[in-house]
């Protein structure tokens, strides 16, 4: 009997040892699950998660910011035109003038397509075929005859004109430059709807200033008298290259 009790006691002892080992293994497994596997620290997941969430929120936040700006501009413009006040007249004039310029329109269109995704549901005027451009109609800037024709060095033509002849804008546009240029003296540069520029040189006086909006045929200055004769320089710059003005304007 004693040996039987001893045998039972040893069996219980071995079971207790096995339970202890199993509990230790289970505790290690639980600890390993909490800490993560391998050499990756447990906190890396918690650190990366906010960055991933932030990255996912960036497009939405950017989109919302863009639409807020669009709506502010739209509401501000609508407010200006809804108030019949003399104070808003200059602003209305500036908006109307800016939107009639092809350069400004192209800039607004590019901005609109970039930030508003070019949605025609918002601004139908921006949709459609913009490849077709109206052919610009030019007028002779001054009364006179060509004395020196266009060449690559001159970049324009020189006309002999009556004394103190009036110089007019060849087309409607915005005065981009007024001032002195080496070799041309007093010079006016006008930018037109399709981005083309007209250059008026050797002027006695200039009747416009930069950023003025001039109509076709408006007087912008007079020709300067040089060596008992009056000469006038005229050039056309299109797509950043000078072209022969006589090819588009019928000089006498």
CSV table of C-alpha atoms in Angstrom, one decimal, residues 65-245:
chain,number,residue,atom,x,y,z
A,65,UNK,CA,-10.0,73.5,-49.3
A,66,UNK,CA,-10.1,73.9,-53.1
A,67,UNK,CA,-13.8,74.0,-53.1
A,68,UNK,CA,-13.9,76.4,-50.3
A,69,UNK,CA,-11.7,78.8,-52.3
A,70,UNK,CA,-13.9,78.3,-55.4
A,71,UNK,CA,-17.1,79.0,-53.5
A,72,UNK,CA,-15.6,82.1,-51.8
A,73,UNK,CA,-14.5,83.5,-55.2
A,74,UNK,CA,-17.9,82.7,-56.7
A,75,UNK,CA,-19.9,84.2,-53.9
A,76,UNK,CA,-17.7,87.3,-53.8
A,77,UNK,CA,-18.2,87.9,-57.5
A,78,UNK,CA,-21.9,87.3,-57.2
A,79,UNK,CA,-22.1,89.8,-54.3
A,80,UNK,CA,-20.2,92.5,-56.3
A,81,UNK,CA,-22.6,92.2,-59.2
A,82,UNK,CA,-25.7,92.1,-57.0
A,83,UNK,CA,-24.9,95.4,-55.3
A,84,UNK,CA,-26.0,98.4,-57.4
A,85,UNK,CA,-23.4,100.8,-55.9
A,86,UNK,CA,-21.0,103.2,-57.5
A,87,UNK,CA,-18.3,101.8,-55.2
A,88,UNK,CA,-18.4,98.4,-56.9
A,89,UNK,CA,-18.2,99.9,-60.4
A,90,UNK,CA,-14.4,99.8,-60.6
A,91,UNK,CA,-14.4,96.2,-59.4
A,92,UNK,CA,-17.0,95.2,-62.0
A,93,UNK,CA,-15.1,97.0,-64.7
A,94,UNK,CA,-11.9,95.2,-63.7
A,95,UNK,CA,-13.6,91.8,-63.7
A,96,UNK,CA,-15.2,92.4,-67.0
A,97,UNK,CA,-12.0,93.7,-68.5
A,98,UNK,CA,-9.9,90.8,-67.2
A,99,UNK,CA,-12.3,88.1,-68.5
A,100,UNK,CA,-12.3,89.6,-72.0
A,101,UNK,CA,-8.5,89.1,-72.3
A,102,UNK,CA,-7.5,85.8,-73.7
A,103,UNK,CA,-4.4,85.7,-71.5
A,104,UNK,CA,-6.5,86.1,-68.4
A,105,UNK,CA,-9.1,83.6,-69.6
A,106,UNK,CA,-6.4,81.0,-70.3
A,107,UNK,CA,-5.0,81.5,-66.8
A,108,UNK,CA,-8.4,81.2,-65.2
A,109,UNK,CA,-9.3,78.2,-67.3
A,110,UNK,CA,-6.0,76.4,-66.3
A,111,UNK,CA,-6.7,77.2,-62.7
A,112,UNK,CA,-10.3,76.1,-63.0
A,113,UNK,CA,-9.4,72.8,-64.6
A,114,UNK,CA,-6.7,72.1,-62.0
A,115,UNK,CA,-8.7,72.8,-58.9
A,116,UNK,CA,-12.3,72.3,-60.0
A,117,UNK,CA,-11.6,69.3,-62.2
A,118,UNK,CA,-13.1,71.2,-65.2
A,119,UNK,CA,-16.7,70.3,-64.2
A,120,UNK,CA,-19.1,71.7,-66.8
A,121,UNK,CA,-21.9,71.4,-64.3
A,122,UNK,CA,-20.5,74.4,-62.4
A,123,UNK,CA,-19.3,76.7,-65.2
A,124,UNK,CA,-20.6,75.7,-68.6
A,125,UNK,CA,-18.9,78.6,-70.2
A,126,UNK,CA,-15.5,76.9,-69.6
A,127,UNK,CA,-16.6,73.8,-71.6
A,128,UNK,CA,-16.7,73.5,-75.4
A,129,UNK,CA,-14.1,73.7,-78.1
A,130,UNK,CA,-11.5,76.3,-77.3
A,131,UNK,CA,-9.3,75.4,-80.2
A,132,UNK,CA,-11.2,77.6,-82.6
A,133,UNK,CA,-9.9,81.2,-82.3
A,134,UNK,CA,-11.4,84.2,-83.9
A,135,UNK,CA,-9.1,85.7,-86.5
A,136,UNK,CA,-7.7,89.1,-85.3
A,137,UNK,CA,-8.6,92.0,-87.5
A,138,UNK,CA,-5.8,94.6,-87.5
A,139,UNK,CA,-5.9,98.3,-88.5
A,140,UNK,CA,-3.0,100.4,-89.8
A,141,UNK,CA,-1.4,102.1,-86.7
A,142,UNK,CA,-0.3,105.2,-88.6
A,143,UNK,CA,-0.6,107.0,-91.9
A,144,UNK,CA,2.6,106.4,-93.9
A,145,UNK,CA,4.6,104.2,-96.2
A,146,UNK,CA,7.1,101.5,-95.5
A,147,UNK,CA,10.7,102.8,-95.8
A,148,UNK,CA,12.5,99.8,-94.4
A,149,UNK,CA,10.9,96.4,-94.7
A,150,UNK,CA,10.9,93.6,-92.2
A,151,UNK,CA,14.0,91.5,-91.7
A,152,UNK,CA,15.3,89.2,-89.0
A,153,UNK,CA,17.6,91.8,-87.6
A,154,UNK,CA,15.1,94.7,-87.6
A,155,UNK,CA,12.2,92.5,-86.3
A,156,UNK,CA,9.7,95.0,-87.6
A,157,UNK,CA,9.1,97.7,-90.3
A,158,UNK,CA,10.0,101.4,-90.4
A,159,UNK,CA,7.5,103.8,-91.9
A,160,UNK,CA,7.9,107.4,-93.0
A,161,UNK,CA,5.0,109.4,-91.9
A,162,UNK,CA,3.6,112.9,-91.9
A,163,UNK,CA,5.0,115.2,-89.2
A,164,UNK,CA,3.6,114.5,-85.7
A,165,UNK,CA,1.3,111.8,-87.1
A,166,UNK,CA,-1.1,110.2,-84.7
A,167,UNK,CA,-0.5,106.6,-83.7
A,168,UNK,CA,-3.4,104.3,-82.9
A,169,UNK,CA,-3.8,100.9,-81.5
A,170,UNK,CA,-3.9,98.3,-84.2
A,171,UNK,CA,-6.3,96.2,-82.2
A,172,UNK,CA,-8.0,96.1,-78.8
A,173,UNK,CA,-5.8,95.1,-76.0
A,174,UNK,CA,-4.0,95.8,-72.7
A,175,UNK,CA,-1.0,98.1,-72.5
A,176,UNK,CA,1.8,95.9,-71.3
A,177,UNK,CA,4.7,98.4,-71.5
A,178,UNK,CA,5.3,102.1,-71.9
A,179,UNK,CA,8.8,103.5,-71.6
A,180,UNK,CA,12.2,103.8,-73.3
A,181,UNK,CA,13.8,101.0,-75.2
A,182,UNK,CA,17.3,101.0,-76.6
A,183,UNK,CA,17.2,101.7,-80.3
A,184,UNK,CA,13.4,102.4,-80.3
A,185,UNK,CA,13.2,105.4,-78.0
A,186,UNK,CA,9.7,105.9,-76.5
A,187,UNK,CA,7.9,102.6,-77.0
A,188,UNK,CA,4.5,101.2,-76.3
A,189,UNK,CA,3.7,97.4,-76.3
A,190,UNK,CA,0.1,96.2,-76.4
A,191,UNK,CA,-0.9,92.7,-75.7
A,192,UNK,CA,-4.0,91.5,-77.5
A,193,UNK,CA,-6.7,88.8,-77.0
A,194,UNK,CA,-4.8,85.9,-78.6
A,195,UNK,CA,-1.5,86.7,-76.9
A,196,UNK,CA,-0.1,88.6,-79.8
A,197,UNK,CA,1.9,91.8,-79.1
A,198,UNK,CA,2.2,95.0,-81.2
A,199,UNK,CA,5.2,97.2,-80.7
A,200,UNK,CA,5.1,101.0,-81.4
A,201,UNK,CA,8.5,102.7,-81.4
A,202,UNK,CA,10.1,106.2,-82.0
A,203,UNK,CA,7.2,108.0,-80.4
A,204,UNK,CA,7.2,111.7,-79.5
A,205,UNK,CA,4.8,111.3,-76.6
A,206,UNK,CA,2.7,108.5,-75.1
A,207,UNK,CA,-0.9,109.0,-74.3
A,208,UNK,CA,-1.4,105.7,-72.4
A,209,UNK,CA,0.1,104.0,-69.4
A,210,UNK,CA,0.8,100.4,-68.4
A,211,UNK,CA,-2.3,98.3,-67.7
A,212,UNK,CA,-4.6,100.6,-69.6
A,213,UNK,CA,-7.2,98.9,-71.8
A,214,UNK,CA,-7.3,100.4,-75.2
A,215,UNK,CA,-9.8,100.0,-78.0
A,216,UNK,CA,-8.9,99.4,-81.6
A,217,UNK,CA,-8.1,102.7,-83.3
A,218,UNK,CA,-7.6,104.6,-80.0
A,219,UNK,CA,-4.8,107.2,-80.2
A,220,UNK,CA,-1.9,106.1,-78.1
A,221,UNK,CA,0.8,108.6,-79.1
A,222,UNK,CA,2.4,110.7,-81.9
A,223,UNK,CA,5.4,110.1,-84.2
A,224,UNK,CA,8.7,111.7,-83.3
A,225,UNK,CA,10.4,114.0,-85.9
A,226,UNK,CA,13.9,112.9,-86.8
A,227,UNK,CA,16.3,114.6,-89.3
A,228,UNK,CA,13.6,116.7,-90.9
A,229,UNK,CA,11.4,113.6,-91.4
A,230,UNK,CA,9.1,111.6,-89.2
A,231,UNK,CA,9.8,107.8,-88.8
A,232,UNK,CA,7.8,105.2,-87.0
A,233,UNK,CA,8.7,101.7,-86.0
A,234,UNK,CA,6.1,99.0,-85.8
A,235,UNK,CA,6.4,95.2,-85.0
A,236,UNK,CA,4.2,92.3,-84.3
A,237,UNK,CA,5.2,89.5,-81.9
A,238,UNK,CA,3.3,86.2,-82.1
A,239,UNK,CA,4.1,83.1,-80.1
A,240,UNK,CA,7.3,84.7,-78.9
A,241,UNK,CA,8.5,85.3,-82.4
A,242,UNK,CA,8.4,88.5,-84.5
A,243,UNK,CA,6.5,88.2,-87.8
A,244,UNK,CA,6.2,90.5,-90.8
A,245,UNK,CA,3.6,93.1,-90.1
